[in-house]
mmCIF file of C-alpha atoms in Angstrom:
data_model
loop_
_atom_site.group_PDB
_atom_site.id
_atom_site.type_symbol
_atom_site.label_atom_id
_atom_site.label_comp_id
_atom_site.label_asym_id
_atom_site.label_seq_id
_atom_site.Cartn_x
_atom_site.Cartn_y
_atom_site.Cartn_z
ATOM 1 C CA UNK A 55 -30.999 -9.162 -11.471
ATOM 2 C CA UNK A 56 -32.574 -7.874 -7.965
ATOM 3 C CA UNK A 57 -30.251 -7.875 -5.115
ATOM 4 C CA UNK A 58 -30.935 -10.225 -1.636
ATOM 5 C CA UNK A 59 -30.131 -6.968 -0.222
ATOM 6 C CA UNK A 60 -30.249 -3.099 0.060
ATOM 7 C CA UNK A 61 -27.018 -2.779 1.517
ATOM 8 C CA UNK A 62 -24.270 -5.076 2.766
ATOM 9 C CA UNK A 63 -21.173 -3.725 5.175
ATOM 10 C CA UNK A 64 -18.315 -5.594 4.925
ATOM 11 C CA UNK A 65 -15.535 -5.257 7.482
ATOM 12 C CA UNK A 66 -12.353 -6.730 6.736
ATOM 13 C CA UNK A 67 -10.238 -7.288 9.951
ATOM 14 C CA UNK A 68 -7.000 -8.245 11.443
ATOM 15 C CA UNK A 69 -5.986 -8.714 15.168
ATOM 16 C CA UNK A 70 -8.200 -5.688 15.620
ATOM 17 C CA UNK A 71 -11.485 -7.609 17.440
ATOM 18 C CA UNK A 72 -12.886 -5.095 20.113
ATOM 19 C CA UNK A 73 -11.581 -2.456 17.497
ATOM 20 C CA UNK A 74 -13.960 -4.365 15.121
ATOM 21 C CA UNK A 75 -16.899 -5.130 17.260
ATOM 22 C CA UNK A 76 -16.550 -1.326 18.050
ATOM 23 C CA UNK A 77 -17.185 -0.751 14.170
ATOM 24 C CA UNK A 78 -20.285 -2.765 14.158
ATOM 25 C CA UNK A 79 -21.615 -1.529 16.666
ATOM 26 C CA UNK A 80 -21.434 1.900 15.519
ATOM 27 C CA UNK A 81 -23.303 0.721 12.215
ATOM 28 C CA UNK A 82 -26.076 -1.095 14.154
ATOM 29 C CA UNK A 83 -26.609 2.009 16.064
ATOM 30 C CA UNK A 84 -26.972 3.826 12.603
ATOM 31 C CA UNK A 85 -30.012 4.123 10.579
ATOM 32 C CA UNK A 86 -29.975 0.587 8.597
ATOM 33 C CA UNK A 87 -32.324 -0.641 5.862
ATOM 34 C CA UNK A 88 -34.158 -3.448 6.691
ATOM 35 C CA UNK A 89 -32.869 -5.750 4.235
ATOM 36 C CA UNK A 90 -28.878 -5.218 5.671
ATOM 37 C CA UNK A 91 -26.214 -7.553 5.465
ATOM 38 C CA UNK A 92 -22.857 -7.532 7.296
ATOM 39 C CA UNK A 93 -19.892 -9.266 6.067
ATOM 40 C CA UNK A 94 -16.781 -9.688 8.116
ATOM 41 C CA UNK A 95 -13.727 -11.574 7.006
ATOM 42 C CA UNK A 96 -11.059 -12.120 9.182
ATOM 43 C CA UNK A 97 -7.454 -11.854 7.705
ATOM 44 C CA UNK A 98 -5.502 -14.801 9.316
ATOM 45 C CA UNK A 99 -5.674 -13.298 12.663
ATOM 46 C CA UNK A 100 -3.251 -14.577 15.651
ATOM 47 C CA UNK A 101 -5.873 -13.817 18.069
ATOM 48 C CA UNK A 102 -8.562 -16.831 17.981
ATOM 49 C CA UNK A 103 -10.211 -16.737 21.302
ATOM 50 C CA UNK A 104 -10.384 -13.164 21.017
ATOM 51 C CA UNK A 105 -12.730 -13.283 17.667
ATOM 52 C CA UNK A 106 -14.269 -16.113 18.329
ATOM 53 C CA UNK A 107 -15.846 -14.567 21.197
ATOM 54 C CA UNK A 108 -16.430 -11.259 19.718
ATOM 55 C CA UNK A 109 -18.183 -13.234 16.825
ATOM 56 C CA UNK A 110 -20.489 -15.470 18.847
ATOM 57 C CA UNK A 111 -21.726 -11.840 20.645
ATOM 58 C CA UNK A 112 -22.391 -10.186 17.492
ATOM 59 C CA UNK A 113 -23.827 -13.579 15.894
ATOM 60 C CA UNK A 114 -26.140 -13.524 18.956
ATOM 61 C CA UNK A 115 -27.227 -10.170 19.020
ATOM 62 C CA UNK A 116 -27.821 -8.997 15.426
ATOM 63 C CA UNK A 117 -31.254 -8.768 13.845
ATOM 64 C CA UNK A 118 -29.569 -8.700 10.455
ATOM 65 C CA UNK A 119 -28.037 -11.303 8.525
ATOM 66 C CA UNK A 120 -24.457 -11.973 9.126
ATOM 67 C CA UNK A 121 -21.498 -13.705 7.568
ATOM 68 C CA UNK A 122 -18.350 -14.333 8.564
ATOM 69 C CA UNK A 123 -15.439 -15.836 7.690
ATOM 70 C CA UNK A 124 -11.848 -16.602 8.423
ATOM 71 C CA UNK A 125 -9.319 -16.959 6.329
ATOM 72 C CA UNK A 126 -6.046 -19.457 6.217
ATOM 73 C CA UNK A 127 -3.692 -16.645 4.988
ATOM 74 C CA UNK A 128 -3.385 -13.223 5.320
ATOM 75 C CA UNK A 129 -4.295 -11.639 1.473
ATOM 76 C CA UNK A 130 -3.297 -8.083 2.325
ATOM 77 C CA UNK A 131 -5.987 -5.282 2.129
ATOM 78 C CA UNK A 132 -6.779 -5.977 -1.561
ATOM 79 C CA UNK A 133 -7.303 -9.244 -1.440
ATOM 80 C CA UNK A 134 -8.955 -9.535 1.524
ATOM 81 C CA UNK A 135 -11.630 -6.845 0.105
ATOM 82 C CA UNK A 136 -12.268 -8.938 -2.594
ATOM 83 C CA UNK A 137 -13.571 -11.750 -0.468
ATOM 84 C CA UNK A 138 -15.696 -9.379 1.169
ATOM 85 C CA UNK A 139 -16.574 -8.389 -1.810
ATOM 86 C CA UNK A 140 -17.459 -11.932 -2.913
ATOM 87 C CA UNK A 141 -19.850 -12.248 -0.052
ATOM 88 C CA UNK A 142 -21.831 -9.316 -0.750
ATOM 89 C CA UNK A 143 -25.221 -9.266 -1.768
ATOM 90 C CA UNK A 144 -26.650 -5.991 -1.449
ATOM 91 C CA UNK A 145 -27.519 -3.630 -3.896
ATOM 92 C CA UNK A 146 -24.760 -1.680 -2.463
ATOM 93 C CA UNK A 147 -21.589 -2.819 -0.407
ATOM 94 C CA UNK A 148 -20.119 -0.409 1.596
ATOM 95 C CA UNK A 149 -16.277 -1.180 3.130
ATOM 96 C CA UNK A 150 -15.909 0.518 6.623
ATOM 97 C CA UNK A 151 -12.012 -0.226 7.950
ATOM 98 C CA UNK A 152 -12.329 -2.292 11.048
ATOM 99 C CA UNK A 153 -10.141 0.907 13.357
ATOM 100 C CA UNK A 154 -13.102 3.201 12.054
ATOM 101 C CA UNK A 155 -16.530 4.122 13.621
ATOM 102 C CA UNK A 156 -19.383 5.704 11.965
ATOM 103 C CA UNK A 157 -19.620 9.317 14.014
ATOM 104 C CA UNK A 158 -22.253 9.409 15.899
ATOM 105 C CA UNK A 159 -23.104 12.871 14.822
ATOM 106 C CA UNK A 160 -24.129 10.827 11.684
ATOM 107 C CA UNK A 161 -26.125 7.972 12.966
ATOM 108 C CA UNK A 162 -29.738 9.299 11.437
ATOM 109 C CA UNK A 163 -28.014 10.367 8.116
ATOM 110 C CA UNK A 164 -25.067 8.106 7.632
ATOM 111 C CA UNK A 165 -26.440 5.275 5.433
ATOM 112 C CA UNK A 166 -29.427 7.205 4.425
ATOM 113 C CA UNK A 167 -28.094 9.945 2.947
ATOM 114 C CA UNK A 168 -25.554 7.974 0.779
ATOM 115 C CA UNK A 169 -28.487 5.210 -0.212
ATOM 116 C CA UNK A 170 -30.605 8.217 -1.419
ATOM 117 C CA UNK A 171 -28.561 9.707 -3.703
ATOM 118 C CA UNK A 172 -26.983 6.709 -5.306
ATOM 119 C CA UNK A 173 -30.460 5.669 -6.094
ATOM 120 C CA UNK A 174 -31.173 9.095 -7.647
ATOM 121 C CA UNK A 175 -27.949 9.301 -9.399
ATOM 122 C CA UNK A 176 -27.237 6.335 -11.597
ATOM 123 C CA UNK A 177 -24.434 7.308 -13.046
ATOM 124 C CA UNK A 178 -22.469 7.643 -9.932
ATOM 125 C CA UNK A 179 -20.426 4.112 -9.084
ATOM 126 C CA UNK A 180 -18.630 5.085 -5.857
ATOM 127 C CA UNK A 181 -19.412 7.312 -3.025
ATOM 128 C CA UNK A 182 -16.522 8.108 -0.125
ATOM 129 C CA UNK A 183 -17.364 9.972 2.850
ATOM 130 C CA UNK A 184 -15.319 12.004 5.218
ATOM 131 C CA UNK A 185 -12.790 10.851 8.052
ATOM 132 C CA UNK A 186 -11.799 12.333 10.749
ATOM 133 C CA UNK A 187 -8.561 10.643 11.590
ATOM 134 C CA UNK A 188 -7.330 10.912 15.345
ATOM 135 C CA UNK A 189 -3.568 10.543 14.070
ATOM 136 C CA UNK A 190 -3.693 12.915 11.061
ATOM 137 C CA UNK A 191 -6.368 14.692 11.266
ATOM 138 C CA UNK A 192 -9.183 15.322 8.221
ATOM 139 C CA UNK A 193 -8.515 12.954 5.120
ATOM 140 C CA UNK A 194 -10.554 14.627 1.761
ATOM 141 C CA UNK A 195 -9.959 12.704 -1.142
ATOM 142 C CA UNK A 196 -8.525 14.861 -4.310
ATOM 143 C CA UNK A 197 -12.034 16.613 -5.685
ATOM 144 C CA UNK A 198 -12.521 18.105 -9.410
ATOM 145 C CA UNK A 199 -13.282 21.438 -8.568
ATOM 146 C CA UNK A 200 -15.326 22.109 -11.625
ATOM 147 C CA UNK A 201 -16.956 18.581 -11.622
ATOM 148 C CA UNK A 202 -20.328 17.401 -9.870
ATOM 149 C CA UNK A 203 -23.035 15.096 -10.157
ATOM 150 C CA UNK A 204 -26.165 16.483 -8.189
ATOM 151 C CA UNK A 205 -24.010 19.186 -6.457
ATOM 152 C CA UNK A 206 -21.746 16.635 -5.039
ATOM 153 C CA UNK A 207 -18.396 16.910 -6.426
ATOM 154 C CA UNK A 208 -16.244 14.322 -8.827
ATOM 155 C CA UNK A 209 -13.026 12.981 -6.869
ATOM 156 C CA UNK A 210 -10.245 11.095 -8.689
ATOM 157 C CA UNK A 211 -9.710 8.141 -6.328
ATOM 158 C CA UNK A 212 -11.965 7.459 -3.336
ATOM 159 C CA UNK A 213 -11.091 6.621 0.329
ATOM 160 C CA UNK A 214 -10.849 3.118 0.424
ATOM 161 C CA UNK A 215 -11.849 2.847 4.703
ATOM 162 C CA UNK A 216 -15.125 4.676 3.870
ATOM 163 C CA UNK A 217 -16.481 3.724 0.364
ATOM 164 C CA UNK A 218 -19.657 2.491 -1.283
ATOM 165 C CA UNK A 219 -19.987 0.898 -4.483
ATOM 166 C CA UNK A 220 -22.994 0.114 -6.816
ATOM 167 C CA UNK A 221 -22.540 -3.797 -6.777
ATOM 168 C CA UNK A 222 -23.666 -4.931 -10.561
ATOM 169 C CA UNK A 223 -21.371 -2.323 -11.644
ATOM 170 C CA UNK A 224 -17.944 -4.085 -10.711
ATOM 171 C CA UNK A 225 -16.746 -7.342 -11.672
ATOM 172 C CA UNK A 226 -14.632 -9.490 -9.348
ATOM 173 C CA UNK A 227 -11.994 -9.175 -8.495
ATOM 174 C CA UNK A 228 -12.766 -5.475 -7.284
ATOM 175 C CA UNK A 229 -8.961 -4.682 -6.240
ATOM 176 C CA UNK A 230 -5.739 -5.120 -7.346
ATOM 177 C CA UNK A 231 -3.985 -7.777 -4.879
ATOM 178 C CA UNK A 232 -2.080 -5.765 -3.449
ATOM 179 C CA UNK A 233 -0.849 -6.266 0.145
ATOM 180 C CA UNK A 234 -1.227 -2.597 1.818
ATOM 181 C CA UNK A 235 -1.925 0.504 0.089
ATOM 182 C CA UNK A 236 -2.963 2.397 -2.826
ATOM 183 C CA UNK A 237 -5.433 -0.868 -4.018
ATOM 184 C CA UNK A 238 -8.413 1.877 -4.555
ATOM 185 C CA UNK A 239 -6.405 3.406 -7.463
ATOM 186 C CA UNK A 240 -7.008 1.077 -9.787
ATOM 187 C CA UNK A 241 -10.868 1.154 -9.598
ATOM 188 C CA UNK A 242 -11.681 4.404 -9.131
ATOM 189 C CA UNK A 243 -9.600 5.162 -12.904
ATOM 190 C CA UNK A 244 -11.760 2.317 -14.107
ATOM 191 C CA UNK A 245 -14.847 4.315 -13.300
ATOM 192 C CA UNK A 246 -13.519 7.455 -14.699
ATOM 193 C CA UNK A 247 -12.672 5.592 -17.700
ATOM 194 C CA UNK A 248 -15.865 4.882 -18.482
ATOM 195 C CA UNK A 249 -17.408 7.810 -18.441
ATOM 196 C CA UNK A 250 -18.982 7.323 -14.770
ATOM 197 C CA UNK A 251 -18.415 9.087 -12.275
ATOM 198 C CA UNK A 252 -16.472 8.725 -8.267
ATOM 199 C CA UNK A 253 -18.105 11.551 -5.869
ATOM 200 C CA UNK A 254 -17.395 12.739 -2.331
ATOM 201 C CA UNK A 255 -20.252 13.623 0.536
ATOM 202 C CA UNK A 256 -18.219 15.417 2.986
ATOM 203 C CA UNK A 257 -21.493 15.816 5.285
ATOM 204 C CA UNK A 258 -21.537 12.262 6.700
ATOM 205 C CA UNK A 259 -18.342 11.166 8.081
ATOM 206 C CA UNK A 260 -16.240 8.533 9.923
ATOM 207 C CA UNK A 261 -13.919 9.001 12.568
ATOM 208 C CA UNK A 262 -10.333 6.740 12.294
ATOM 209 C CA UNK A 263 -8.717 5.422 15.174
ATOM 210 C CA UNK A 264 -5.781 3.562 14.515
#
């Protein structure tokens, strides 16, 4: 079945709004396929005037399609995901944390880059990128040293604020529900176990600001 989309970005979020309009932003001032869709689901946030004006702006002002939804309860990270993930109709669904900005050393290569090689390599389920974290520094997922796919190499779990996944792959739910941390695990050994593959391109990056 064709995807609606190319690529969606979903954003979960909680009481982080100008942290999260900061993260959109940083994607709309990235290289974008035309057929984008964003996908931000709000976690039972406390502060309601705060999103709901952040939302109408970005409602207003993007040329893409947008959803976005609120939810009654907070899910935890895991769960929450896997509304985004619900929502998603691209091709590809990529999950940028909502304290987390593209770099904008990476705004011509970011999305274009990653979209290029998934499409070349098939076999390749999940791709993570680098962070730069402002608290502790560079995160690098755990890499097989010995494996690669297209001279990117294997990892054993991906980076959960910086991931994309091929959507038909994965079923839903895509995490565990788990409330905070760790909810990655379980799908990344579920690619592995399959005989696909998880890989890491450390030349586009995000920078973390929690």
């Amino acid at each position: 079945m064709k995807s609606e989309y190319k690529l969606t970005i979903a954003v979960l979020t909680r009481n982080r709004a100008k942290q999260m309009y900061q993260a959109i932003k940083s994607c709309l001032a990235s290289k974008l396929p035309t057929q984008t869709q964003f996908v931000v689901v709000n976690n039972a946030s406390t502060a309601v005037d705060e999103y709901k004006h952040i939302i109408g702006v970005l409602r207003n002002n993007i040329a893409y399609d947008f959803i976005y939804e609120k939810l009654p309860e907070n899910k935890g990270v895991g769960g929450g995901r896997n509304v985004c993930f619900d929502l998603a109709k691209g091709e590809y669904v990529y999950f940028l944390d909502d304290d987390a900005e593209i770099a904008p050393e990476c705004y011509q290569t970011f999305f274009v880059e990653a979209l290029q090689y998934l499409d070349k390599n098939q076999n390749v389920m999940t791709l993570t990128t680098k962070i730069e974290d402002n608290v502790f520094g560079r995160r690098n997922p755990a890499v097989a040293k010995t494996l690669q796919v297209d001279k990117l190499s294997c990892v054993y779990a991906f980076q959960g604020g910086s991931t994309f996944f091929r959507r038909k792959y994965f079923m839903s739910p895509l995490f565990m529900d788990i409330m905070y941390g760790h909810e990655e695990i379980p799908v990344a050994m579920s690619v592995l176990d399959a005989g696909y593959s998880n890989v890491y391109m450390p030349d586009i990056f995000i920078n973390h600001l929690p």
